[in-house]
Amino acid sequence: MEQPSPTTEIPATSPPTDYLYALAELHPIDTGRLLALREPGEIRALLDALPQRTAAKVLSGMPPKLAAELILNDQPFDETEAVRWLTLLEPVAASDLLDTLPEADRLKWLELVGRTAADRIADASHYPPNTAGGMMHRQITALTDDLTVEDAIELLRQTPREQVHYLYVVDAKRKLLGVLPLRSLLLGRAQQPIKELVPTTLISVPADAGRDRVIDLFEERRLLSLPVVDERGRLLGVVTSQDAVIESEKAGLETLQKTVGVSAGENALSPVRDVVRFRLPWLGVNLITAFAAAAVVGLFENIIAQVTALAVLLPIVSGQGGNGGAQSLAIIIRGLALREILPGMTKRLIAKEVAAGCINGIVIAIVCAAAVLLWSRSPGLALVIGLAMIVNMTAAALAGTVIPLILEALGKDPAQASSIILTTVTDIIGFAAFLGFAVLFASIL
C-alpha cells in the first residue's frame, strides 16, 4: 500500500482518531486489531474519515463478531451502508463476518448484497479457515498463455498493484501452467508468446491442504506467495507470505491456549457464555483427576496422621514433578509442531529426557533434603522426600515425553489433553512415592 504523502489532510476528529488515521493508512489490518479495544463511536469516526477501501481493510482486521455488530445493525449504518461495507470487504472477511450471525440473518444479507457478491462470499466460505483455500486471496491477476510479451507487459501496467504477486500463467481453462520470471518477461521479444518463457517446474498447493502444509512450504521455499489450485489444477487464488506469518503466529497461540485447557477459538473479547462453554468441560476433567490424586493420599491416611509434616511437604513433591514434566512436554509439543521429531527418533528422545529428568531430580533432591533436614531435624524425613523427588521428576520427564507422542500417534491433538494427563500422572506418582517411602521408613521418621 502507498504511504500517505506529507500533504495528506488528517480529518479533524478526536486526538486518538488522528493518530489511528495515520496508522490505518500504513497498517490497516493492525489498526483493526487495535480498534477492537476502542469505543464504537471512535471506531465509527475513523471508518467515516478513511478512504473506503482502507476502511474495509481495517474492518477485516477486527474480530468478525465485533465487525458484524458494528456494520450490520441499524445503528450507526443503515441497510444500504451495511451492504456497501460487505461488498467492499474481501470475500473471506465478509464470509467470516456473516458466519457470526444466525442463519436467517446470514441469508438475508447474502440476498441484499446481490448475486455476484453473494457468490464470491459463498465461494470463500467453501473452504475451512485452516486450509489453503480458506487463507487465499482470490483477487489476483493471471496471464493467459496466448499473450505476447508486449501484451503481458501492457496488461500488468493496468493491473492494481495489490493484485500482482508472481506472474502466474494459465491456459484458457485457467489451469495453472507455471510462474513467469519477471526478468524473462522484460528480456523477451515483443511478439514472443509468453508460454515459451514459462519454466516447467511449478510449486502450488491444493485448496484443501491444511494450514501446516502451507506454512511448511513457505519456510522451505522462501516464497513471497503460493498459488492455490483446485483438484483440476485450476488457479483459484494465492496465499501471501504475510498470511503465512499471521497463520503461523495464530497456530502457536492456539497451541499455547490448548495446553492450559482453553479453546483455540477463544479470545480476549469472547462473550462470557462462550468462555464458560469452552473452559468448563476441561475444568470438569481437572476436577476428576484431582479426586484421583486425593484418593491416593487417602490410602496413606494413617501415616499422615502419625507424621503431620508429611502433609506440609506433599505439595513440594508434586509441584516439582509437574514443573519438570511441563518442561519436557513443551519441548516435545514444539518438536511435533515444527516437524523436528522424525520417525526413528522416539527411543533416543525418551532416553534423553528421562536422563535429564533423573539428573535434575537428583540435584533437586539433594537441595530439598538438606532444607527439610534443617527444618525438621529428621534425617528420615529428608531421606523420604529426597527419594520421592528423584522418582517423581524422572517419571514426570518420561510422562512429559511419552504422552504427546502417544496422542500424536493416535491422531489426537497433543496440545489439547497432554497437560491434564501429565498433571494427573505427576500428582499420583508424587503422592504415592512420597507417602510410600514414608511408610517404608516410618521407623526413622
C-alpha positions as MATLAB code, in Angstrom:
seq = 'MEQPSPTTEIPATSPPTDYLYALAELHPIDTGRLLALREPGEIRALLDALPQRTAAKVLSGMPPKLAAELILNDQPFDETEAVRWLTLLEPVAASDLLDTLPEADRLKWLELVGRTAADRIADASHYPPNTAGGMMHRQITALTDDLTVEDAIELLRQTPREQVHYLYVVDAKRKLLGVLPLRSLLLGRAQQPIKELVPTTLISVPADAGRDRVIDLFEERRLLSLPVVDERGRLLGVVTSQDAVIESEKAGLETLQKTVGVSAGENALSPVRDVVRFRLPWLGVNLITAFAAAAVVGLFENIIAQVTALAVLLPIVSGQGGNGGAQSLAIIIRGLALREILPGMTKRLIAKEVAAGCINGIVIAIVCAAAVLLWSRSPGLALVIGLAMIVNMTAAALAGTVIPLILEALGKDPAQASSIILTTVTDIIGFAAFLGFAVLFASIL';
ca = [
       0.000    0.000    0.000;
       1.298    3.504   -0.830;
       2.198    5.669    2.116;
       0.255    8.913    2.512;
       2.054   11.988    1.253;
       3.158   14.697    3.718;
       0.266   16.846    2.491;
      -2.364   14.266    3.431;
      -5.083   16.075    5.317;
      -5.951   14.429    8.627;
      -9.630   14.765    9.482;
     -10.464   16.930   12.461;
     -11.552   14.252   14.904;
     -10.653   13.406   18.462;
      -6.891   13.087   19.183;
      -6.854    9.258   19.395;
      -8.548    9.016   15.976;
      -5.963   11.367   14.441;
      -3.037    9.045   15.024;
      -5.176    5.998   14.238;
      -5.987    7.556   10.865;
      -2.306    7.831   10.020;
      -1.687    4.288   11.288;
      -4.591    2.915    9.262;
      -3.144    4.322    6.051;
       0.076    2.400    6.672;
      -1.105   -0.725    8.516;
      -4.885   -1.176    8.178;
      -5.050   -4.785    9.430;
      -3.050   -3.980   12.567;
      -5.237   -0.923   13.127;
      -8.310   -3.154   13.007;
      -6.899   -5.313   15.803;
      -6.120   -2.202   17.842;
      -9.639   -0.833   17.367;
     -11.120   -3.932   18.989;
     -10.354   -2.258   22.324;
     -11.880    1.127   21.382;
     -15.348    2.565   21.865;
     -17.864    2.133   18.983;
     -18.106    5.903   18.497;
     -14.363    6.213   17.965;
     -14.373    3.296   15.517;
     -17.207    4.872   13.526;
     -15.401    8.217   13.370;
     -12.277    6.575   11.991;
     -14.137    4.475    9.390;
     -16.027    7.538    8.169;
     -12.784    9.503    7.819;
     -10.811    6.853    5.921;
     -10.998    6.087    2.187;
     -13.500    3.298    1.656;
     -11.056    0.567    0.639;
      -8.713    1.374    3.513;
     -11.644    1.341    5.925;
     -12.666   -2.087    4.590;
      -9.172   -3.437    5.308;
      -9.395   -2.008    8.833;
     -12.691   -3.848    9.303;
     -11.021   -7.056    8.094;
      -8.533   -6.794   10.948;
     -11.232   -6.644   13.624;
     -12.708   -9.739   15.296;
     -15.542  -10.817   12.943;
     -18.187  -10.672   15.676;
     -17.269   -7.082   16.563;
     -17.238   -6.031   12.907;
     -20.656   -7.622   12.387;
     -22.127   -5.802   15.371;
     -20.638   -2.563   14.110;
     -21.831   -2.514   10.492;
     -24.867   -4.806   10.322;
     -27.030   -3.144   12.960;
     -29.475   -0.348   12.183;
     -27.177    1.981   14.081;
     -24.811    3.529   13.133;
     -25.222    2.336    9.500;
     -28.447    1.875    7.617;
     -29.061   -1.153    5.429;
     -27.629    0.452    2.289;
     -24.406    1.380    4.033;
     -24.091   -2.094    5.513;
     -24.413   -3.671    2.057;
     -21.740   -1.288    0.770;
     -19.349   -2.392    3.520;
     -19.992   -6.076    2.807;
     -19.207   -5.647   -0.891;
     -16.027   -3.689   -0.102;
     -14.682   -6.386    2.202;
     -12.557   -9.250    0.898;
     -14.871  -12.261    0.337;
     -13.107  -14.252    3.081;
     -13.515  -11.399    5.593;
     -17.165  -10.921    4.614;
     -17.772  -14.653    4.982;
     -16.176  -14.724    8.456;
     -18.295  -11.753    9.456;
     -21.562  -13.295    8.243;
     -20.730  -16.633    9.870;
     -21.145  -14.961   13.283;
     -24.851  -14.311   12.538;
     -27.851  -16.626   12.861;
     -28.596  -18.497    9.643;
     -31.693  -16.412    8.818;
     -29.785  -13.137    9.142;
     -26.895  -14.510    7.110;
     -29.194  -15.464    4.236;
     -30.866  -12.052    4.419;
     -27.584  -10.193    3.948;
     -26.438  -12.531    1.176;
     -29.640  -11.707   -0.679;
     -29.174   -7.968   -0.143;
     -25.584   -7.817   -1.450;
     -26.623   -9.207   -4.828;
     -25.896  -12.375   -6.769;
     -22.300  -11.607   -7.785;
     -21.079  -10.590   -4.324;
     -23.043  -13.407   -2.681;
     -21.392  -15.966   -4.983;
     -17.924  -14.643   -4.111;
     -18.706  -14.787   -0.384;
     -20.167  -18.289   -0.715;
     -17.063  -19.453   -2.600;
     -14.855  -18.025    0.142;
     -16.762  -19.977    2.797;
     -16.435  -23.219    0.807;
     -13.086  -23.997    2.420;
     -12.431  -24.171    6.179;
     -10.372  -21.265    7.581;
      -7.391  -23.512    8.411;
      -6.877  -24.630    4.801;
      -5.095  -23.069    1.853;
      -8.480  -22.287    0.296;
      -9.628  -20.517    3.437;
      -6.411  -18.477    3.635;
      -6.100  -17.458   -0.027;
      -6.821  -14.161   -1.788;
      -8.945  -14.579   -4.902;
      -8.325  -11.165   -6.445;
      -5.187  -11.883   -8.436;
      -4.081  -11.259  -11.985;
      -3.045  -14.220  -14.119;
      -1.607  -14.083  -17.639;
      -3.105  -16.379  -20.275;
      -0.608  -18.386  -22.310;
      -1.780  -16.901  -25.609;
      -0.464  -13.421  -24.739;
       2.675  -11.984  -26.256;
       5.384  -10.345  -24.161;
       4.189   -6.902  -25.255;
       0.556   -7.657  -24.391;
       1.504   -9.094  -20.999;
       3.521   -6.015  -20.021;
       0.661   -3.720  -21.048;
      -1.820   -5.801  -19.042;
       0.377   -5.597  -15.944;
       0.578   -1.810  -16.254;
      -3.202   -1.638  -15.967;
      -3.439   -4.048  -13.023;
      -3.860   -2.823   -9.409;
      -0.578   -3.251   -7.556;
      -2.068   -5.345   -4.759;
      -3.262   -7.982   -7.262;
       0.208   -8.665   -8.680;
       2.308  -11.273   -6.859;
       4.294  -13.623   -9.050;
       3.414  -13.691  -12.750;
       1.149  -16.719  -12.945;
       0.416  -18.129  -16.387;
      -2.782  -20.112  -17.071;
      -4.407  -21.673  -20.113;
      -7.881  -20.969  -21.485;
      -9.466  -23.144  -18.767;
      -7.452  -21.303  -16.075;
      -5.263  -24.320  -15.408;
      -2.026  -23.137  -13.831;
       0.895  -23.726  -16.193;
       3.725  -22.071  -14.312;
       5.274  -18.900  -12.962;
       6.853  -16.475  -15.422;
      10.076  -14.825  -14.134;
       9.895  -11.039  -14.465;
      13.390  -10.996  -15.970;
      12.314  -13.378  -18.726;
       9.294  -11.194  -19.482;
      11.309   -7.964  -19.690;
      14.046   -9.529  -21.833;
      11.677  -11.372  -24.161;
      10.930  -10.252  -27.709;
       7.843   -8.039  -28.036;
       5.829  -10.527  -30.127;
       7.151  -13.673  -28.448;
       4.396  -15.829  -26.838;
       4.881  -15.917  -23.084;
       4.205  -19.667  -22.980;
       7.679  -20.130  -24.479;
       9.193  -18.389  -21.453;
       7.394  -20.284  -18.680;
       9.604  -22.805  -16.749;
       8.269  -26.333  -16.431;
       8.841  -26.520  -12.648;
       5.876  -25.411  -10.580;
       5.128  -25.114   -6.856;
       1.461  -24.946   -5.884;
      -0.794  -26.222   -3.121;
      -4.269  -27.827   -3.262;
      -7.086  -25.714   -1.855;
      -7.899  -28.338    0.771;
      -4.300  -28.548    2.052;
      -4.004  -27.838    5.773;
      -2.533  -24.705    7.306;
       0.572  -26.577    8.499;
       1.366  -27.707    4.956;
       1.102  -24.128    3.667;
       3.375  -22.796    6.426;
       5.912  -25.562    5.758;
       6.085  -24.673    2.053;
       6.759  -21.018    2.816;
       9.512  -21.948    5.263;
      11.114  -24.494    2.912;
      10.914  -22.474   -0.318;
      11.166  -18.867    0.968;
       8.253  -17.814   -1.249;
       6.575  -14.415   -1.468;
       3.271  -16.041   -2.427;
       1.946  -19.519   -3.090;
      -0.631  -20.347   -5.786;
      -3.685  -22.333   -4.699;
      -5.290  -24.730   -7.181;
      -8.375  -26.952   -7.261;
      -8.432  -30.684   -7.963;
      -8.114  -29.991  -11.720;
      -5.086  -27.738  -11.301;
      -7.031  -24.533  -11.990;
      -5.736  -21.381  -10.289;
      -8.083  -20.233   -7.512;
      -6.002  -17.656   -5.654;
      -2.788  -17.086   -3.733;
      -1.627  -17.201   -0.149;
       0.915  -14.453    0.595;
       3.919  -14.724    2.895;
       2.259  -12.205    5.214;
      -0.758  -14.502    5.505;
       1.550  -17.425    6.290;
       3.305  -15.473    9.055;
      -0.041  -14.462   10.591;
      -1.322  -18.045   10.454;
       1.914  -19.361   11.946;
       1.606  -16.952   14.881;
      -2.045  -17.868   15.263;
      -1.208  -21.588   15.305;
       1.376  -21.006   18.033;
      -1.076  -19.045   20.165;
      -3.776  -21.684   19.678;
      -1.361  -24.378   20.841;
      -0.488  -22.291   23.896;
      -4.178  -21.882   24.754;
      -4.885  -25.570   24.311;
      -2.118  -26.575   26.717;
      -3.995  -24.843   29.546;
      -7.436  -26.158   28.560;
      -8.625  -23.077   26.663;
     -10.277  -23.438   23.254;
      -8.306  -22.234   20.232;
     -11.313  -20.126   19.204;
     -11.431  -18.083   22.412;
     -10.018  -14.571   22.553;
      -9.905  -11.661   24.995;
     -13.249  -10.312   23.749;
     -15.184  -13.600   23.704;
     -18.608  -13.380   25.412;
     -18.981  -14.874   28.885;
     -21.248  -17.672   27.622;
     -18.593  -18.782   25.112;
     -15.826  -18.591   27.723;
     -17.831  -20.797   30.098;
     -18.722  -23.233   27.311;
     -15.098  -23.576   26.201;
     -13.469  -23.812   29.625;
     -15.957  -25.657   31.835;
     -15.525  -29.146   30.306;
     -11.769  -29.100   30.893;
     -12.229  -27.749   34.412;
     -14.511  -30.730   34.997;
     -11.814  -33.107   33.739;
      -9.323  -31.400   36.052;
     -11.704  -31.904   38.959;
     -11.963  -35.629   38.263;
      -8.182  -36.002   38.089;
      -7.837  -34.031   41.346;
     -10.160  -36.518   43.059;
      -7.997  -39.340   41.701;
      -4.899  -37.773   43.267;
      -6.796  -37.170   46.519;
      -7.802  -40.839   46.563;
      -4.131  -41.815   46.521;
      -3.466  -39.552   49.505;
      -6.423  -41.151   51.287;
      -4.731  -44.541   51.100;
      -1.983  -43.234   53.390;
      -4.219  -41.607   55.964;
      -2.607  -43.387   58.905;
       0.992  -42.373   58.208;
      -0.083  -38.742   57.628;
      -1.893  -38.782   60.996;
       1.299  -40.039   62.657;
       3.689  -37.618   60.910;
       1.833  -34.377   60.152;
       4.927  -32.889   58.473;
       4.194  -35.159   55.515;
       1.060  -33.132   54.693;
       3.129  -29.936   54.668;
       5.707  -31.366   52.238;
       3.319  -33.099   49.815;
       2.825  -30.048   47.513;
       6.601  -29.669   47.093;
       6.989  -33.139   45.621;
       4.016  -32.886   43.262;
       4.827  -29.297   42.292;
       8.433  -30.034   41.304;
       7.332  -33.073   39.331;
       4.730  -31.008   37.500;
       7.260  -28.338   36.582;
       9.802  -30.872   35.350;
       7.207  -32.707   33.294;
       5.938  -29.447   31.788;
       9.445  -28.669   30.535;
       9.664  -31.983   28.668;
       6.092  -31.558   27.430;
       6.817  -28.102   25.985;
       9.866  -29.347   24.071;
       8.037  -32.359   22.624;
       4.983  -30.351   21.538;
       7.285  -27.799   19.918;
       9.161  -30.586   18.138;
       5.920  -32.071   16.836;
       4.596  -28.692   15.694;
       7.819  -27.820   13.833;
       8.286  -31.343   12.375;
      11.607  -31.695   14.245;
      10.749  -35.187   15.524;
      11.281  -37.638   12.689;
      10.453  -41.372   12.551;
      13.025  -43.456   14.407;
      13.910  -40.718   16.892;
      11.446  -41.738   19.616;
      13.691  -44.036   21.685;
      16.593  -41.598   21.671;
      14.268  -38.746   22.581;
      12.748  -40.627   25.511;
      16.195  -41.697   26.785;
      17.480  -38.117   26.631;
      14.519  -36.627   28.515;
      14.488  -39.381   31.170;
      18.240  -38.964   31.755;
      17.832  -35.186   32.085;
      14.844  -35.643   34.433;
      16.773  -38.089   36.602;
      19.831  -35.820   36.893;
      17.662  -32.803   37.674;
      15.776  -34.910   40.202;
      18.982  -35.908   41.994;
      20.181  -32.301   42.224;
      16.807  -31.012   43.430;
      16.522  -33.964   45.845;
      19.843  -33.086   47.495;
      18.862  -29.433   47.922;
      15.358  -30.299   49.122;
      16.561  -32.980   51.554;
      19.089  -30.555   53.065;
      16.386  -27.921   53.541;
      13.998  -30.439   55.144;
      16.763  -31.686   57.435;
      17.449  -28.154   58.673;
      13.732  -27.524   59.138;
      12.615  -30.805   60.744;
      15.856  -32.175   62.227;
      14.676  -35.563   60.909;
      17.148  -37.497   58.677;
      14.386  -39.977   57.863;
      12.072  -37.259   56.547;
      14.905  -35.785   54.481;
      15.641  -39.225   53.013;
      11.985  -39.828   52.153;
      11.484  -36.535   50.329;
      14.808  -36.902   48.505;
      13.947  -40.364   47.156;
      10.417  -39.265   46.251;
      11.768  -36.248   44.381;
      14.083  -38.397   42.241;
      11.310  -40.858   41.427;
       8.714  -38.198   40.607;
      10.928  -35.967   38.467;
      12.182  -38.945   36.472;
       8.613  -40.205   35.981;
       7.472  -36.671   35.082;
      10.123  -36.365   32.361;
       9.077  -39.739   30.971;
       5.379  -38.811   31.043;
       6.006  -35.371   29.521;
       7.775  -37.050   26.628;
       5.591  -40.089   26.044;
       2.099  -38.592   26.477;
       2.191  -36.177   23.483;
       3.894  -38.811   21.320;
       1.125  -41.311   22.069;
      -1.607  -38.747   21.422;
       0.035  -37.791   18.123;
       0.222  -41.456   17.103;
      -3.488  -41.845   17.905;
      -4.339  -38.847   15.710;
      -5.295  -36.635   18.659;
      -4.134  -33.077   19.317;
      -1.196  -33.378   21.776;
      -1.618  -29.804   22.976;
      -5.242  -30.265   23.992;
      -5.013  -33.032   26.600;
      -1.329  -33.574   27.389;
      -1.056  -31.108   30.266;
      -4.097  -32.524   32.088;
      -2.852  -36.110   31.774;
       0.629  -35.018   32.841;
      -0.689  -33.254   35.946;
      -2.588  -36.393   36.944;
       0.474  -38.609   36.473;
       2.854  -36.351   38.417;
       0.377  -35.876   41.270;
      -0.420  -39.571   41.649;
       3.180  -40.770   41.304;
       4.481  -37.957   43.510;
       1.986  -38.617   46.293;
       2.381  -42.401   46.045;
       6.191  -42.259   46.048;
       6.441  -39.768   48.913;
       3.893  -41.456   51.157;
       5.017  -44.934   50.134;
       8.608  -44.184   51.161;
       7.223  -42.667   54.384;
       5.510  -45.974   55.195;
       8.684  -47.875   54.309;
      10.879  -45.733   56.540;
       8.249  -44.993   59.192;
      10.551  -46.243   61.958;
      13.110  -43.441   61.390;
      10.760  -40.527   60.727;
];
